[in-house]
Amino acid sequence: MMTPAREEAWEWLCQYNESESLRKHALTVEGVMRHFAALAGEDPEEWGIVGLLHDLDYERWPDQHCQKVQELLREKGADEALIRAVASHGYGMCSDIQPQSRLEKTLFTIDELSGLITAAALMRPSRSVIDLEVKSVKKKFKDKRFAAGVDRDVIIQGAQRLGMELDDVIAETIQGMREVAEAISLEMHQ
């Protein structure tokens, strides 16, 4: 059993996901997971791979999301801890694997949140996360019509699981996204 190298994980992602938006989402979550790993004194590489692969099955098997991915990763010889972490992000929605480790709780929380932050950034004149502030995200968070597909309850529950204030989770998620802004096309635009 093993954890794939970054290049191999990217190849796996591209094998099952042709959508540019899904690939960018995977890169976003990878970047945020690396940022949170560094904050927690954990391995950014391991956390990043989990973030990169978390939606491996989503494009082709949306109705089996978080189930099919376990099968796909086992076929590739992936580590059981990686498989569990990836599948746990859908807890209560499409998975019965409850997030337990710091890594799993982080992925559970920031997956939905990064989608909201991406949508908020794209509404700005700069179309960027570089100048995005927590208060702007909080305003969008409260507007249930904005990015209506984002489950706010998951984000709130996730912040509680992490033992963090929502504002701090938002701030750190924005920071993680800034670190990969160019790769996810959310750098400053004039």
Coordinates of N, CA, C and O in Angstrom, one line a residue:
M1 N 0.8 -1.2 0.0 CA 0.0 0.0 0.0 C 0.9 1.3 0.0 O 1.9 1.3 0.6
M2 N 0.4 2.3 -0.7 CA 1.2 3.5 -0.7 C 0.4 4.7 -0.9 O -0.8 4.7 -1.2
T3 N 1.0 5.9 -0.7 CA 0.5 7.1 -1.1 C 1.1 7.5 -2.4 O 2.4 7.5 -2.4
P4 N 0.4 7.9 -3.4 CA 1.0 8.2 -4.7 C 1.8 9.5 -4.6 O 1.5 10.4 -3.8
A5 N 2.8 9.6 -5.4 CA 3.5 10.9 -5.6 C 2.6 11.9 -6.2 O 1.6 11.6 -6.8
R6 N 2.9 13.2 -6.0 CA 2.0 14.3 -6.5 C 1.7 14.1 -8.0 O 0.6 14.3 -8.5
E7 N 2.7 13.8 -8.8 CA 2.6 13.7 -10.3 C 1.6 12.6 -10.6 O 0.8 12.7 -11.5
E8 N 1.8 11.5 -9.9 CA 0.9 10.3 -10.1 C -0.5 10.6 -9.7 O -1.5 10.3 -10.4
A9 N -0.7 11.3 -8.6 CA -2.1 11.7 -8.1 C -2.7 12.6 -9.2 O -3.9 12.4 -9.5
W10 N -2.0 13.5 -9.7 CA -2.5 14.4 -10.8 C -2.9 13.6 -12.0 O -4.0 13.9 -12.6
E11 N -2.1 12.6 -12.4 CA -2.5 11.8 -13.5 C -3.8 11.0 -13.3 O -4.6 10.9 -14.1
W12 N -3.9 10.5 -12.0 CA -5.2 9.8 -11.7 C -6.4 10.7 -11.8 O -7.4 10.4 -12.3
L13 N -6.2 12.0 -11.2 CA -7.3 12.9 -11.3 C -7.7 13.2 -12.7 O -8.9 13.2 -13.1
C14 N -6.7 13.5 -13.6 CA -7.0 13.8 -15.0 C -7.6 12.6 -15.7 O -8.4 12.8 -16.7
Q15 N -7.2 11.4 -15.3 CA -7.8 10.2 -15.9 C -9.3 10.1 -15.8 O -10.0 9.7 -16.7
Y16 N -9.8 10.5 -14.6 CA -11.2 10.4 -14.3 C -12.0 11.7 -14.4 O -13.2 11.8 -14.3
N17 N -11.3 12.9 -14.5 CA -11.9 14.2 -14.5 C -11.4 15.0 -15.7 O -10.2 15.5 -15.6
E18 N -12.2 15.3 -16.7 CA -11.8 16.1 -17.8 C -12.2 17.5 -17.6 O -11.7 18.4 -18.3
S19 N -13.2 17.8 -16.7 CA -13.7 19.2 -16.5 C -12.6 20.1 -15.9 O -12.0 19.7 -14.9
E20 N -12.4 21.2 -16.6 CA -11.4 22.1 -16.1 C -11.8 22.7 -14.7 O -11.0 22.8 -13.8
S21 N -13.1 22.9 -14.5 CA -13.6 23.4 -13.2 C -13.3 22.4 -12.1 O -12.9 22.8 -11.0
L22 N -13.6 21.1 -12.3 CA -13.3 20.1 -11.3 C -11.8 20.0 -11.0 O -11.4 19.8 -9.9
R23 N -11.0 20.1 -12.1 CA -9.5 20.0 -11.9 C -9.1 21.2 -11.0 O -8.2 21.1 -10.1
K24 N -9.6 22.4 -11.3 CA -9.3 23.6 -10.6 C -9.7 23.5 -9.1 O -9.0 23.9 -8.2
H25 N -10.9 22.9 -8.9 CA -11.4 22.7 -7.6 C -10.4 21.8 -6.8 O -10.1 22.0 -5.7
A26 N -10.0 20.7 -7.5 CA -9.0 19.8 -6.9 C -7.7 20.5 -6.5 O -7.2 20.3 -5.4
L27 N -7.2 21.4 -7.4 CA -6.0 22.1 -7.1 C -6.2 23.1 -5.9 O -5.3 23.3 -5.1
T28 N -7.4 23.7 -5.9 CA -7.8 24.6 -4.8 C -7.8 23.9 -3.4 O -7.1 24.3 -2.5
V29 N -8.4 22.7 -3.4 CA -8.5 22.0 -2.1 C -7.1 21.4 -1.8 O -6.7 21.5 -0.6
E30 N -6.3 21.0 -2.8 CA -5.0 20.6 -2.5 C -4.2 21.7 -1.8 O -3.5 21.5 -0.8
G31 N -4.3 22.9 -2.4 CA -3.5 24.1 -1.9 C -3.9 24.4 -0.5 O -3.1 24.7 0.4
V32 N -5.2 24.4 -0.2 CA -5.7 24.7 1.1 C -5.3 23.6 2.1 O -4.9 23.9 3.3
M33 N -5.4 22.4 1.7 CA -5.0 21.3 2.6 C -3.5 21.4 2.9 O -3.1 21.2 4.1
R34 N -2.7 21.8 2.0 CA -1.2 22.0 2.2 C -1.0 23.1 3.3 O -0.2 22.9 4.2
H35 N -1.8 24.1 3.1 CA -1.7 25.3 4.0 C -2.1 24.9 5.5 O -1.4 25.1 6.4
F36 N -3.2 24.2 5.6 CA -3.7 23.7 6.9 C -2.7 22.7 7.5 O -2.5 22.6 8.7
A37 N -2.1 21.8 6.7 CA -1.1 20.9 7.2 C 0.0 21.6 7.8 O 0.5 21.2 8.9
A38 N 0.5 22.6 7.1 CA 1.7 23.4 7.7 C 1.3 24.0 9.0 O 2.0 24.0 10.0
L39 N 0.1 24.6 9.1 CA -0.4 25.2 10.4 C -0.5 24.1 11.5 O -0.2 24.5 12.6
A40 N -0.8 22.9 11.2 CA -1.0 21.8 12.2 C 0.3 21.1 12.4 O 0.3 20.2 13.2
G41 N 1.4 21.5 11.7 CA 2.7 20.8 11.9 C 2.6 19.4 11.3 O 3.3 18.5 11.7
E42 N 1.8 19.2 10.3 CA 1.6 17.9 9.6 C 2.3 17.9 8.3 O 2.8 18.9 7.8
D43 N 2.2 16.8 7.5 CA 2.9 16.7 6.2 C 2.1 17.3 5.1 O 1.1 16.7 4.7
P44 N 2.5 18.4 4.6 CA 1.7 19.1 3.5 C 1.6 18.2 2.3 O 0.6 18.3 1.6
E45 N 2.6 17.4 2.0 CA 2.5 16.5 0.8 C 1.3 15.5 1.0 O 0.5 15.3 0.1
E46 N 1.3 14.8 2.1 CA 0.2 13.9 2.4 C -1.2 14.5 2.3 O -2.1 14.1 1.7
W47 N -1.3 15.7 3.0 CA -2.6 16.4 3.1 C -2.9 16.9 1.7 O -4.1 16.8 1.3
G48 N -1.9 17.3 0.9 CA -2.2 17.8 -0.4 C -2.7 16.8 -1.4 O -3.6 17.0 -2.2
I49 N -2.1 15.6 -1.3 CA -2.6 14.4 -2.1 C -4.0 14.1 -1.8 O -4.8 13.9 -2.8
V50 N -4.4 14.1 -0.6 CA -5.8 13.8 -0.2 C -6.7 14.9 -0.8 O -7.7 14.5 -1.4
G51 N -6.3 16.1 -0.7 CA -7.1 17.2 -1.3 C -7.2 17.1 -2.8 O -8.3 17.3 -3.4
L52 N -6.1 16.7 -3.4 CA -6.1 16.6 -4.9 C -7.0 15.5 -5.4 O -7.7 15.6 -6.4
L53 N -7.1 14.4 -4.6 CA -7.9 13.2 -5.0 C -9.3 13.1 -4.4 O -10.0 12.2 -4.8
H54 N -9.7 14.1 -3.6 CA -10.9 14.0 -2.9 C -12.2 13.8 -3.8 O -13.1 13.1 -3.4
D55 N -12.2 14.4 -4.9 CA -13.3 14.2 -5.8 C -13.0 13.4 -7.1 O -13.6 13.5 -8.1
L56 N -12.1 12.4 -6.9 CA -11.7 11.6 -8.0 C -12.8 11.0 -8.8 O -12.8 10.9 -10.0
D57 N -13.9 10.5 -8.1 CA -15.0 9.8 -8.7 C -16.2 10.7 -9.1 O -17.1 10.3 -9.7
Y58 N -16.1 12.0 -8.8 CA -17.2 12.9 -8.9 C -17.7 13.1 -10.4 O -19.0 13.1 -10.6
E59 N -16.9 13.3 -11.3 CA -17.3 13.6 -12.7 C -18.0 12.4 -13.3 O -19.1 12.6 -13.9
R60 N -17.4 11.3 -13.2 CA -18.0 10.1 -13.9 C -19.1 9.4 -13.1 O -19.9 8.7 -13.7
W61 N -19.0 9.4 -11.8 CA -19.9 8.6 -10.9 C -20.5 9.5 -9.8 O -20.4 9.2 -8.7
P62 N -21.2 10.6 -10.2 CA -21.7 11.6 -9.2 C -22.7 10.9 -8.2 O -22.7 11.3 -7.0
D63 N -23.4 9.9 -8.7 CA -24.4 9.3 -7.8 C -23.7 8.2 -6.9 O -24.4 7.7 -6.0
Q64 N -22.4 7.9 -7.1 CA -21.7 7.0 -6.3 C -20.5 7.7 -5.6 O -19.5 7.1 -5.2
H65 N -20.6 9.1 -5.5 CA -19.5 9.9 -5.0 C -19.2 9.4 -3.6 O -20.0 9.2 -2.7
C66 N -17.9 9.3 -3.3 CA -17.3 8.9 -2.0 C -17.4 7.4 -1.8 O -16.8 6.8 -0.9
Q67 N -18.1 6.7 -2.7 CA -18.1 5.2 -2.7 C -17.2 4.6 -3.8 O -16.3 3.9 -3.5
K68 N -17.4 5.1 -5.0 CA -16.7 4.6 -6.1 C -15.2 4.9 -5.9 O -14.3 4.1 -6.3
V69 N -14.9 6.1 -5.4 CA -13.5 6.5 -5.2 C -12.7 5.4 -4.4 O -11.5 5.2 -4.6
Q70 N -13.4 4.8 -3.4 CA -12.7 3.8 -2.6 C -12.2 2.7 -3.4 O -11.1 2.2 -3.3
E71 N -13.1 2.2 -4.3 CA -12.8 1.1 -5.2 C -11.6 1.5 -6.2 O -10.7 0.8 -6.4
L72 N -11.7 2.7 -6.8 CA -10.7 3.2 -7.7 C -9.3 3.3 -7.0 O -8.3 2.8 -7.6
L73 N -9.3 3.8 -5.8 CA -8.0 4.0 -5.1 C -7.4 2.6 -4.7 O -6.2 2.4 -4.7
R74 N -8.3 1.7 -4.3 CA -7.8 0.4 -3.9 C -7.2 -0.3 -5.1 O -6.2 -1.0 -5.0
E75 N -7.9 -0.2 -6.3 CA -7.3 -0.8 -7.5 C -5.9 -0.3 -7.8 O -5.1 -1.0 -8.4
K76 N -5.7 1.0 -7.5 CA -4.4 1.6 -7.7 C -3.4 1.3 -6.6 O -2.3 1.8 -6.7
G77 N -3.8 0.6 -5.6 CA -2.9 0.2 -4.5 C -2.7 1.3 -3.5 O -1.7 1.3 -2.7
A78 N -3.6 2.3 -3.4 CA -3.5 3.4 -2.5 C -3.6 2.9 -1.0 O -4.3 2.0 -0.7
D79 N -3.0 3.7 -0.1 CA -3.0 3.4 1.3 C -4.4 3.6 1.8 O -5.2 4.5 1.4
E80 N -4.8 2.7 2.8 CA -6.1 2.7 3.4 C -6.4 4.0 4.1 O -7.6 4.5 4.1
A81 N -5.4 4.6 4.7 CA -5.6 5.9 5.4 C -6.0 7.0 4.4 O -6.9 7.8 4.7
L82 N -5.4 7.0 3.2 CA -5.7 7.9 2.1 C -7.1 7.7 1.7 O -7.9 8.6 1.5
I83 N -7.5 6.4 1.5 CA -8.8 6.1 1.0 C -9.9 6.6 2.0 O -10.9 7.2 1.6
R84 N -9.7 6.3 3.3 CA -10.6 6.7 4.3 C -10.7 8.2 4.4 O -11.8 8.7 4.4
A85 N -9.6 8.9 4.3 CA -9.6 10.4 4.4 C -10.4 11.0 3.2 O -11.3 11.8 3.4
V86 N -10.2 10.5 2.0 CA -10.9 10.9 0.8 C -12.4 10.7 1.0 O -13.2 11.6 0.7
A87 N -12.8 9.5 1.4 CA -14.2 9.2 1.5 C -14.9 9.9 2.6 O -16.1 10.1 2.6
S88 N -14.2 10.3 3.7 CA -14.8 10.9 4.8 C -15.3 12.3 4.6 O -16.1 12.8 5.3
H89 N -14.8 13.0 3.5 CA -15.3 14.4 3.2 C -16.8 14.5 2.9 O -17.3 15.5 3.0
G90 N -17.4 13.3 2.5 CA -18.8 13.3 2.2 C -19.7 12.9 3.3 O -20.9 12.6 3.1
Y91 N -19.1 12.9 4.5 CA -19.9 12.4 5.7 C -21.2 13.1 5.9 O -21.3 14.3 5.8
G92 N -22.2 12.3 6.0 CA -23.6 12.8 6.2 C -24.3 13.2 4.9 O -25.5 13.5 4.9
M93 N -23.5 13.2 3.8 CA -24.1 13.5 2.5 C -24.1 12.3 1.6 O -25.1 11.9 1.1
C94 N -22.9 11.7 1.4 CA -22.8 10.5 0.5 C -21.8 9.5 1.1 O -21.3 8.6 0.4
S95 N -21.5 9.6 2.4 CA -20.6 8.7 3.0 C -20.9 8.6 4.5 O -21.4 9.5 5.1
D96 N -20.7 7.4 5.0 CA -21.0 7.2 6.5 C -19.7 7.1 7.2 O -19.7 6.7 8.4
I97 N -18.6 7.5 6.6 CA -17.3 7.5 7.3 C -17.1 8.9 7.9 O -16.9 9.9 7.2
Q98 N -17.1 8.9 9.2 CA -17.1 10.1 10.0 C -15.6 10.7 10.0 O -14.7 9.9 10.4
P99 N -15.4 12.0 9.7 CA -14.1 12.5 9.8 C -13.6 12.4 11.3 O -14.2 12.9 12.2
Q100 N -12.4 11.9 11.5 CA -11.8 11.7 12.8 C -10.5 12.4 13.0 O -10.3 13.2 14.0
S101 N -9.6 12.2 12.1 CA -8.2 12.9 12.2 C -8.3 14.3 11.8 O -9.3 14.8 11.3
R102 N -7.3 15.1 12.2 CA -7.3 16.5 11.9 C -7.3 16.7 10.3 O -8.0 17.6 9.9
L103 N -6.7 15.8 9.6 CA -6.7 15.9 8.1 C -8.1 15.7 7.6 O -8.6 16.5 6.8
E104 N -8.8 14.7 8.1 CA -10.2 14.4 7.7 C -11.1 15.5 8.0 O -12.0 16.0 7.2
K105 N -11.0 16.1 9.2 CA -11.9 17.2 9.6 C -11.6 18.4 8.8 O -12.6 19.2 8.4
T106 N -10.4 18.7 8.4 CA -10.0 19.8 7.6 C -10.6 19.7 6.2 O -11.3 20.6 5.7
L107 N -10.5 18.5 5.6 CA -11.0 18.3 4.3 C -12.5 18.4 4.3 O -13.1 19.1 3.4
F108 N -13.2 17.9 5.2 CA -14.6 18.0 5.4 C -15.1 19.4 5.4 O -16.1 19.8 4.7
T109 N -14.3 20.3 6.1 CA -14.7 21.7 6.3 C -14.4 22.5 5.1 O -15.2 23.3 4.7
I110 N -13.2 22.4 4.5 CA -12.8 23.3 3.5 C -13.2 23.0 2.1 O -13.2 23.8 1.2
D111 N -13.7 21.8 1.9 CA -14.2 21.4 0.5 C -15.4 22.4 0.1 O -15.3 23.0 -0.9
E112 N -16.4 22.4 0.9 CA -17.5 23.3 0.6 C -17.1 24.8 0.7 O -17.5 25.6 -0.1
L113 N -16.3 25.1 1.7 CA -15.9 26.5 1.9 C -15.1 27.0 0.8 O -15.3 28.2 0.3
S114 N -14.2 26.2 0.2 CA -13.4 26.7 -0.9 C -14.3 27.0 -2.1 O -14.0 27.9 -2.9
G115 N -15.4 26.3 -2.3 CA -16.3 26.5 -3.4 C -17.0 27.9 -3.2 O -17.1 28.7 -4.1
L116 N -17.4 28.2 -2.0 CA -18.0 29.5 -1.7 C -17.0 30.6 -1.9 O -17.3 31.7 -2.5
I117 N -15.8 30.4 -1.4 CA -14.7 31.5 -1.6 C -14.4 31.7 -3.1 O -14.2 32.8 -3.5
T118 N -14.3 30.6 -3.8 CA -14.1 30.8 -5.3 C -15.2 31.6 -5.9 O -15.0 32.5 -6.7
A119 N -16.5 31.3 -5.6 CA -17.6 32.0 -6.1 C -17.5 33.5 -5.7 O -17.8 34.4 -6.5
A120 N -17.2 33.7 -4.5 CA -17.1 35.1 -4.0 C -16.0 35.9 -4.7 O -16.1 37.0 -5.1
A121 N -14.8 35.2 -4.9 CA -13.7 35.8 -5.6 C -14.1 36.2 -7.0 O -13.7 37.3 -7.5
L122 N -14.8 35.3 -7.7 CA -15.2 35.6 -9.1 C -16.2 36.7 -9.2 O -16.3 37.2 -10.3
M123 N -16.9 37.1 -8.2 CA -17.8 38.2 -8.2 C -17.1 39.6 -8.1 O -17.7 40.6 -8.3
R124 N -15.8 39.5 -7.6 CA -15.1 40.8 -7.4 C -14.6 41.4 -8.7 O -14.4 40.6 -9.7
P125 N -14.4 42.7 -8.8 CA -13.8 43.3 -10.0 C -12.5 42.7 -10.4 O -12.2 42.5 -11.5
S126 N -11.7 42.3 -9.4 CA -10.4 41.7 -9.6 C -10.4 40.2 -10.0 O -9.5 39.7 -10.5
R127 N -11.6 39.6 -9.8 CA -11.8 38.1 -10.0 C -10.6 37.4 -9.3 O -10.1 36.4 -9.9
S128 N -10.3 37.7 -8.1 CA -9.1 37.2 -7.4 C -9.4 36.9 -5.9 O -10.2 37.6 -5.3
V129 N -8.6 36.0 -5.4 CA -8.6 35.8 -3.9 C -7.6 36.7 -3.2 O -7.6 36.8 -2.0
I130 N -6.7 37.3 -4.0 CA -5.6 38.1 -3.4 C -6.1 39.2 -2.6 O -5.6 39.5 -1.5
D131 N -7.2 39.9 -3.0 CA -7.7 41.1 -2.3 C -9.0 40.7 -1.6 O -9.7 41.6 -1.1
L132 N -9.4 39.4 -1.5 CA -10.6 39.0 -0.9 C -10.5 39.0 0.6 O -9.5 38.6 1.2
E133 N -11.5 39.6 1.3 CA -11.4 39.7 2.8 C -12.5 38.8 3.4 O -13.5 38.5 2.8
V134 N -12.2 38.4 4.7 CA -13.1 37.5 5.4 C -14.5 38.1 5.5 O -15.5 37.4 5.3
K135 N -14.6 39.4 5.7 CA -15.9 40.0 5.9 C -16.8 39.9 4.6 O -18.0 39.7 4.6
S136 N -16.1 40.0 3.4 CA -16.8 39.8 2.2 C -17.4 38.4 2.0 O -18.5 38.2 1.6
V137 N -16.5 37.4 2.4 CA -17.0 36.0 2.4 C -18.1 35.8 3.4 O -19.1 35.1 3.1
K138 N -18.0 36.4 4.6 CA -19.1 36.2 5.6 C -20.4 36.8 5.1 O -21.5 36.2 5.3
K139 N -20.3 37.9 4.4 CA -21.5 38.5 3.8 C -22.2 37.5 2.8 O -23.4 37.3 2.8
K140 N -21.4 36.9 1.9 CA -21.9 36.0 0.9 C -22.4 34.7 1.6 O -23.3 34.1 1.2
F141 N -21.7 34.3 2.7 CA -22.0 33.1 3.5 C -23.5 33.2 4.0 O -24.2 32.3 4.0
K142 N -23.8 34.4 4.5 CA -25.1 34.7 5.0 C -26.3 34.7 4.0 O -27.4 34.5 4.3
D143 N -25.9 35.0 2.7 CA -26.9 35.1 1.7 C -27.1 33.7 1.1 O -26.3 33.3 0.3
K144 N -28.1 33.0 1.5 CA -28.4 31.6 1.1 C -28.5 31.5 -0.4 O -28.4 30.4 -1.0
R145 N -28.9 32.6 -1.1 CA -29.1 32.5 -2.6 C -27.7 32.5 -3.3 O -27.6 32.0 -4.4
F146 N -26.7 33.1 -2.6 CA -25.4 33.1 -3.3 C -24.7 31.7 -3.2 O -24.7 31.2 -2.1
A147 N -24.3 31.2 -4.3 CA -23.6 29.9 -4.3 C -24.5 28.9 -3.5 O -24.1 28.3 -2.6
A148 N -25.8 28.8 -4.0 CA -26.8 28.1 -3.2 C -26.5 26.6 -3.0 O -27.0 26.0 -2.1
G149 N -25.6 26.1 -3.9 CA -25.2 24.7 -3.8 C -24.3 24.4 -2.6 O -24.0 23.2 -2.3
V150 N -23.7 25.4 -2.0 CA -22.8 25.3 -0.9 C -23.5 25.0 0.4 O -24.4 25.9 0.8
D151 N -23.2 23.9 1.0 CA -23.9 23.6 2.3 C -23.2 24.3 3.4 O -22.2 23.9 3.9
R152 N -23.8 25.4 3.9 CA -23.3 26.2 5.0 C -23.2 25.4 6.3 O -22.3 25.6 7.1
D153 N -24.2 24.5 6.5 CA -24.2 23.7 7.7 C -22.9 22.8 7.8 O -22.4 22.6 8.9
V154 N -22.5 22.3 6.7 CA -21.3 21.5 6.7 C -20.1 22.3 7.1 O -19.2 21.9 7.9
I155 N -20.0 23.5 6.6 CA -18.9 24.4 7.0 C -18.9 24.7 8.4 O -17.9 24.7 9.1
I156 N -20.1 25.1 9.0 CA -20.2 25.4 10.4 C -19.9 24.2 11.3 O -19.1 24.3 12.2
Q157 N -20.4 23.0 10.9 CA -20.1 21.8 11.6 C -18.6 21.5 11.5 O -18.0 21.1 12.5
G158 N -18.0 21.7 10.4 CA -16.6 21.4 10.2 C -15.7 22.3 11.1 O -14.8 21.8 11.7
A159 N -16.1 23.6 11.1 CA -15.3 24.5 12.0 C -15.4 24.1 13.4 O -14.4 24.1 14.2
Q160 N -16.6 23.6 13.9 CA -16.8 23.1 15.2 C -15.9 21.9 15.4 O -15.3 21.7 16.5
R161 N -15.9 21.0 14.5 CA -15.1 19.7 14.6 C -13.6 20.1 14.7 O -12.8 19.4 15.4
L162 N -13.2 21.1 14.0 CA -11.8 21.6 14.1 C -11.5 22.4 15.4 O -10.3 22.7 15.7
G163 N -12.5 22.8 16.1 CA -12.3 23.6 17.2 C -11.8 25.0 16.9 O -11.1 25.7 17.6
M164 N -12.3 25.5 15.7 CA -11.9 26.8 15.2 C -13.1 27.7 15.0 O -14.2 27.3 14.7
E165 N -12.9 29.0 15.2 CA -13.9 30.0 14.9 C -14.1 30.0 13.3 O -13.1 29.9 12.6
L166 N -15.3 30.2 12.9 CA -15.6 30.3 11.5 C -14.7 31.3 10.7 O -14.2 31.0 9.7
D167 N -14.6 32.5 11.3 CA -13.8 33.6 10.7 C -12.3 33.1 10.5 O -11.7 33.4 9.5
D168 N -11.8 32.3 11.4 CA -10.4 31.9 11.3 C -10.3 30.8 10.2 O -9.3 30.8 9.5
V169 N -11.3 29.9 10.1 CA -11.3 28.9 9.1 C -11.4 29.6 7.7 O -10.6 29.2 6.8
I170 N -12.2 30.6 7.6 CA -12.3 31.4 6.3 C -11.0 32.0 6.0 O -10.5 31.9 4.9
A171 N -10.4 32.7 7.0 CA -9.2 33.4 6.8 C -8.1 32.5 6.3 O -7.3 32.8 5.3
E172 N -7.9 31.3 6.9 CA -6.9 30.4 6.6 C -7.2 29.7 5.2 O -6.2 29.4 4.5
T173 N -8.4 29.5 4.9 CA -8.8 28.9 3.6 C -8.5 29.9 2.5 O -7.9 29.6 1.5
I174 N -8.8 31.2 2.7 CA -8.4 32.2 1.7 C -6.9 32.3 1.6 O -6.4 32.3 0.4
Q175 N -6.1 32.2 2.7 CA -4.7 32.2 2.6 C -4.2 31.0 1.8 O -3.3 31.2 1.0
G176 N -4.7 29.8 2.1 CA -4.3 28.7 1.3 C -4.6 28.8 -0.2 O -3.8 28.4 -1.0
M177 N -5.7 29.4 -0.5 CA -6.1 29.7 -1.9 C -5.2 30.7 -2.5 O -4.8 30.6 -3.7
R178 N -4.7 31.7 -1.8 CA -3.8 32.7 -2.3 C -2.5 32.1 -2.7 O -1.9 32.5 -3.7
E179 N -2.1 31.0 -2.0 CA -0.8 30.4 -2.2 C -0.8 29.6 -3.6 O 0.2 29.3 -4.1
V180 N -2.0 29.3 -4.1 CA -2.1 28.6 -5.4 C -3.0 29.4 -6.4 O -3.5 28.9 -7.3
A181 N -3.1 30.7 -6.1 CA -4.0 31.6 -6.9 C -3.7 31.5 -8.4 O -4.7 31.5 -9.2
E182 N -2.5 31.5 -8.8 CA -2.2 31.4 -10.2 C -2.7 30.1 -10.8 O -3.3 30.1 -11.9
A183 N -2.4 29.0 -10.2 CA -2.8 27.6 -10.7 C -4.3 27.5 -10.8 O -4.8 26.8 -11.7
I184 N -5.1 28.2 -10.0 CA -6.5 28.1 -10.0 C -7.2 29.3 -10.7 O -8.4 29.5 -10.6
S185 N -6.4 30.1 -11.3 CA -6.8 31.3 -12.1 C -7.6 32.3 -11.3 O -8.5 33.0 -11.7
L186 N -7.1 32.5 -10.0 CA -7.7 33.5 -9.1 C -6.7 34.5 -8.7 O -6.8 35.1 -7.6
E187 N -5.6 34.7 -9.5 CA -4.7 35.7 -9.2 C -5.3 37.1 -9.6 O -6.4 37.1 -10.2
M188 N -4.6 38.2 -9.4 CA -5.1 39.5 -9.7 C -5.3 39.7 -11.2 O -4.4 39.3 -12.0
H189 N -6.4 40.2 -11.6 CA -6.7 40.5 -13.0 C -7.0 42.0 -13.1 O -7.7 42.5 -12.3
Q190 N -6.4 42.6 -14.1 CA -6.7 44.1 -14.3 C -7.6 44.3 -15.5 O -7.5 43.6 -16.5

